[in-house]
Amino acid sequence: MCKKPWLTVFCGTLICLILFVFLTADTKPEDTYAQIEKSLDTKFDELSNLVSTYQGAYFDKNNDEFILFADLFDADLISVDLRGPDNAVFSFCTSQLETGIELIFRADDYLMLLPGVFLEKDMNELRVDGLGINQSGYIFCKRIKQCWFYYEIFIPT
């Protein structure tokens, strides 16, 4: 009886590869939205206090203070920009290079998506399609709560 060790090695390698891809895959934008929304709902007071405390600063993974913000989110935070006096931008990791996901605070409660295109106070969400190469890109913005917006952009090049 002849055994086929190459088949065992192949199957083992294939299983390891599938597990690696599954365990290292980033979350989809829909999942990131839910994670950001949940974090904002459950840790709003802590986040507001940190924004007030560190207004004027910029943090990324190279700063000690960054962990204070990162611990508040289930999604993978990559930077915090508090340099604007009336706004804050929290950027999150995505699995696509041409996609950006942010949580944005705007004290005036509106957000400009493109020149002349705004998510106004009386709107809950807005999507602009037809951007980038072959017009397959988009910008999507959704109000999570007053003055807080989920912002997603996909601009293929």
mmCIF file of C-alpha atoms in Angstrom:
data_model
loop_
_atom_site.group_PDB
_atom_site.id
_atom_site.type_symbol
_atom_site.label_atom_id
_atom_site.label_comp_id
_atom_site.label_asym_id
_atom_site.label_seq_id
_atom_site.Cartn_x
_atom_site.Cartn_y
_atom_site.Cartn_z
ATOM 1 C CA MET A 1 0.000 0.000 0.000
ATOM 2 C CA CYS A 2 1.481 3.313 -1.091
ATOM 3 C CA LYS A 3 0.740 6.481 0.896
ATOM 4 C CA LYS A 4 0.627 9.924 -0.699
ATOM 5 C CA PRO A 5 2.452 12.275 1.699
ATOM 6 C CA TRP A 6 2.268 15.152 -0.803
ATOM 7 C CA LEU A 7 -1.534 15.105 -0.458
ATOM 8 C CA THR A 8 -1.297 15.414 3.309
ATOM 9 C CA VAL A 9 1.164 18.295 3.010
ATOM 10 C CA PHE A 10 -0.993 19.999 0.367
ATOM 11 C CA CYS A 11 -4.172 19.716 2.459
ATOM 12 C CA GLY A 12 -2.389 20.944 5.578
ATOM 13 C CA THR A 13 -0.939 23.905 3.692
ATOM 14 C CA LEU A 14 -4.322 24.734 2.177
ATOM 15 C CA ILE A 15 -6.014 24.674 5.590
ATOM 16 C CA CYS A 16 -3.309 26.908 7.059
ATOM 17 C CA LEU A 17 -3.662 29.353 4.170
ATOM 18 C CA ILE A 18 -7.450 29.535 4.568
ATOM 19 C CA LEU A 19 -7.114 30.121 8.318
ATOM 20 C CA PHE A 20 -4.469 32.804 7.746
ATOM 21 C CA VAL A 21 -6.660 34.685 5.261
ATOM 22 C CA PHE A 22 -9.689 34.409 7.542
ATOM 23 C CA LEU A 23 -7.863 35.556 10.678
ATOM 24 C CA THR A 24 -5.947 38.435 9.082
ATOM 25 C CA ALA A 25 -8.729 39.875 6.909
ATOM 26 C CA ASP A 26 -9.797 43.411 7.783
ATOM 27 C CA THR A 27 -13.395 44.122 8.535
ATOM 28 C CA LYS A 28 -15.715 45.250 5.781
ATOM 29 C CA PRO A 29 -16.832 48.887 5.768
ATOM 30 C CA GLU A 30 -20.318 47.816 6.916
ATOM 31 C CA ASP A 31 -18.761 46.130 9.957
ATOM 32 C CA THR A 32 -16.566 49.160 10.617
ATOM 33 C CA TYR A 33 -19.631 51.417 10.603
ATOM 34 C CA ALA A 34 -21.355 49.226 13.185
ATOM 35 C CA GLN A 35 -18.222 49.141 15.345
ATOM 36 C CA ILE A 36 -17.801 52.922 15.194
ATOM 37 C CA GLU A 37 -21.477 53.542 15.918
ATOM 38 C CA LYS A 38 -21.399 51.196 18.915
ATOM 39 C CA SER A 39 -18.195 52.753 20.272
ATOM 40 C CA LEU A 40 -19.625 56.245 19.933
ATOM 41 C CA ASP A 41 -22.839 55.223 21.693
ATOM 42 C CA THR A 42 -21.184 53.418 24.582
ATOM 43 C CA LYS A 43 -18.134 55.636 25.135
ATOM 44 C CA PHE A 44 -19.392 59.047 24.069
ATOM 45 C CA ASP A 45 -18.627 60.844 27.341
ATOM 46 C CA GLU A 46 -15.082 59.482 27.528
ATOM 47 C CA LEU A 47 -14.443 60.395 23.892
ATOM 48 C CA SER A 48 -15.843 63.918 24.348
ATOM 49 C CA ASN A 49 -13.605 64.459 27.385
ATOM 50 C CA LEU A 50 -10.504 63.305 25.484
ATOM 51 C CA VAL A 51 -11.347 65.521 22.507
ATOM 52 C CA SER A 52 -11.682 68.526 24.842
ATOM 53 C CA THR A 53 -8.488 67.682 26.704
ATOM 54 C CA TYR A 54 -6.322 67.197 23.627
ATOM 55 C CA GLN A 55 -7.900 69.762 21.256
ATOM 56 C CA GLY A 56 -5.214 71.088 18.909
ATOM 57 C CA ALA A 57 -3.178 67.871 18.805
ATOM 58 C CA TYR A 58 -2.554 65.108 16.283
ATOM 59 C CA PHE A 59 -1.928 61.502 17.359
ATOM 60 C CA ASP A 60 -1.063 58.289 15.597
ATOM 61 C CA LYS A 61 0.379 54.971 16.744
ATOM 62 C CA ASN A 62 3.710 56.683 17.481
ATOM 63 C CA ASN A 63 2.230 58.786 20.314
ATOM 64 C CA ASP A 64 1.617 57.551 23.853
ATOM 65 C CA GLU A 65 -1.695 59.430 24.050
ATOM 66 C CA PHE A 66 -2.989 57.565 20.980
ATOM 67 C CA ILE A 67 -3.818 54.498 23.081
ATOM 68 C CA LEU A 68 -6.302 56.549 25.126
ATOM 69 C CA PHE A 69 -8.356 57.046 21.964
ATOM 70 C CA ALA A 70 -7.722 53.620 20.410
ATOM 71 C CA ASP A 71 -9.036 51.887 23.536
ATOM 72 C CA LEU A 72 -12.431 53.539 22.997
ATOM 73 C CA PHE A 73 -13.006 51.964 19.571
ATOM 74 C CA ASP A 74 -13.601 48.394 18.463
ATOM 75 C CA ALA A 75 -12.498 49.327 14.925
ATOM 76 C CA ASP A 76 -8.758 49.680 14.210
ATOM 77 C CA LEU A 77 -7.962 53.369 14.732
ATOM 78 C CA ILE A 78 -4.916 54.719 12.852
ATOM 79 C CA SER A 79 -4.936 58.443 13.658
ATOM 80 C CA VAL A 80 -6.681 61.213 15.592
ATOM 81 C CA ASP A 81 -6.625 64.760 14.224
ATOM 82 C CA LEU A 82 -7.832 67.388 16.707
ATOM 83 C CA ARG A 83 -5.982 70.323 15.139
ATOM 84 C CA GLY A 84 -9.119 72.092 13.875
ATOM 85 C CA PRO A 85 -10.791 74.224 16.554
ATOM 86 C CA ASP A 86 -14.314 72.992 15.758
ATOM 87 C CA ASN A 87 -13.723 69.539 14.370
ATOM 88 C CA ALA A 88 -12.108 66.175 15.048
ATOM 89 C CA VAL A 89 -11.218 63.410 12.592
ATOM 90 C CA PHE A 90 -10.662 59.788 13.614
ATOM 91 C CA SER A 91 -9.243 57.667 10.776
ATOM 92 C CA PHE A 92 -9.630 53.890 10.695
ATOM 93 C CA CYS A 93 -7.803 51.063 8.958
ATOM 94 C CA THR A 94 -9.411 49.568 5.847
ATOM 95 C CA SER A 95 -8.590 46.534 3.746
ATOM 96 C CA GLN A 96 -8.562 48.492 0.465
ATOM 97 C CA LEU A 97 -5.836 51.022 -0.305
ATOM 98 C CA GLU A 98 -8.177 53.366 -2.150
ATOM 99 C CA THR A 99 -10.767 53.437 0.645
ATOM 100 C CA GLY A 100 -10.811 55.725 3.653
ATOM 101 C CA ILE A 101 -13.063 55.506 6.702
ATOM 102 C CA GLU A 102 -13.389 58.276 9.257
ATOM 103 C CA LEU A 103 -15.469 59.368 12.189
ATOM 104 C CA ILE A 104 -15.780 63.135 11.980
ATOM 105 C CA PHE A 105 -16.991 65.618 14.573
ATOM 106 C CA ARG A 106 -18.148 68.998 13.248
ATOM 107 C CA ALA A 107 -19.385 71.565 15.778
ATOM 108 C CA ASP A 108 -21.494 73.252 13.068
ATOM 109 C CA ASP A 109 -23.260 69.908 12.397
ATOM 110 C CA TYR A 110 -22.786 69.801 8.633
ATOM 111 C CA LEU A 111 -20.123 68.208 6.474
ATOM 112 C CA MET A 112 -18.830 69.090 3.019
ATOM 113 C CA LEU A 113 -18.370 65.975 0.871
ATOM 114 C CA LEU A 114 -17.294 67.850 -2.269
ATOM 115 C CA PRO A 115 -17.221 71.530 -3.174
ATOM 116 C CA GLY A 116 -20.874 72.561 -3.143
ATOM 117 C CA VAL A 117 -22.082 69.180 -1.810
ATOM 118 C CA PHE A 118 -22.964 69.158 1.895
ATOM 119 C CA LEU A 119 -24.634 66.832 4.343
ATOM 120 C CA GLU A 120 -26.915 69.458 5.872
ATOM 121 C CA LYS A 121 -28.430 69.514 9.357
ATOM 122 C CA ASP A 122 -31.769 68.179 8.078
ATOM 123 C CA MET A 123 -30.175 65.199 6.273
ATOM 124 C CA ASN A 124 -29.149 61.878 7.828
ATOM 125 C CA GLU A 125 -27.034 60.492 5.003
ATOM 126 C CA LEU A 126 -25.723 61.325 1.564
ATOM 127 C CA ARG A 127 -23.930 59.356 -1.107
ATOM 128 C CA VAL A 128 -22.097 60.725 -4.146
ATOM 129 C CA ASP A 129 -21.338 58.176 -6.873
ATOM 130 C CA GLY A 130 -19.404 58.284 -10.125
ATOM 131 C CA LEU A 131 -16.003 59.311 -8.764
ATOM 132 C CA GLY A 132 -12.488 58.231 -9.715
ATOM 133 C CA ILE A 133 -11.365 56.158 -12.654
ATOM 134 C CA ASN A 134 -14.249 54.692 -14.621
ATOM 135 C CA GLN A 135 -16.577 56.582 -12.262
ATOM 136 C CA SER A 136 -16.783 53.561 -9.945
ATOM 137 C CA GLY A 137 -15.862 55.479 -6.783
ATOM 138 C CA TYR A 138 -18.071 57.081 -4.175
ATOM 139 C CA ILE A 139 -18.281 59.141 -1.020
ATOM 140 C CA PHE A 140 -20.773 58.052 1.618
ATOM 141 C CA CYS A 141 -21.571 60.024 4.731
ATOM 142 C CA LYS A 142 -24.028 59.188 7.495
ATOM 143 C CA ARG A 143 -24.925 61.151 10.602
ATOM 144 C CA ILE A 144 -24.466 58.918 13.641
ATOM 145 C CA LYS A 145 -25.636 61.555 16.096
ATOM 146 C CA GLN A 146 -25.731 65.328 16.211
ATOM 147 C CA CYS A 147 -22.376 66.708 15.018
ATOM 148 C CA TRP A 148 -20.881 63.203 14.507
ATOM 149 C CA PHE A 149 -20.540 61.656 11.044
ATOM 150 C CA TYR A 150 -19.408 58.374 9.560
ATOM 151 C CA TYR A 151 -17.454 59.169 6.370
ATOM 152 C CA GLU A 152 -16.388 56.594 3.796
ATOM 153 C CA ILE A 153 -14.612 57.326 0.532
ATOM 154 C CA PHE A 154 -13.597 55.018 -2.298
ATOM 155 C CA ILE A 155 -11.659 56.697 -5.099
ATOM 156 C CA PRO A 156 -10.041 54.174 -7.456
ATOM 157 C CA THR A 157 -7.058 55.433 -9.398
#
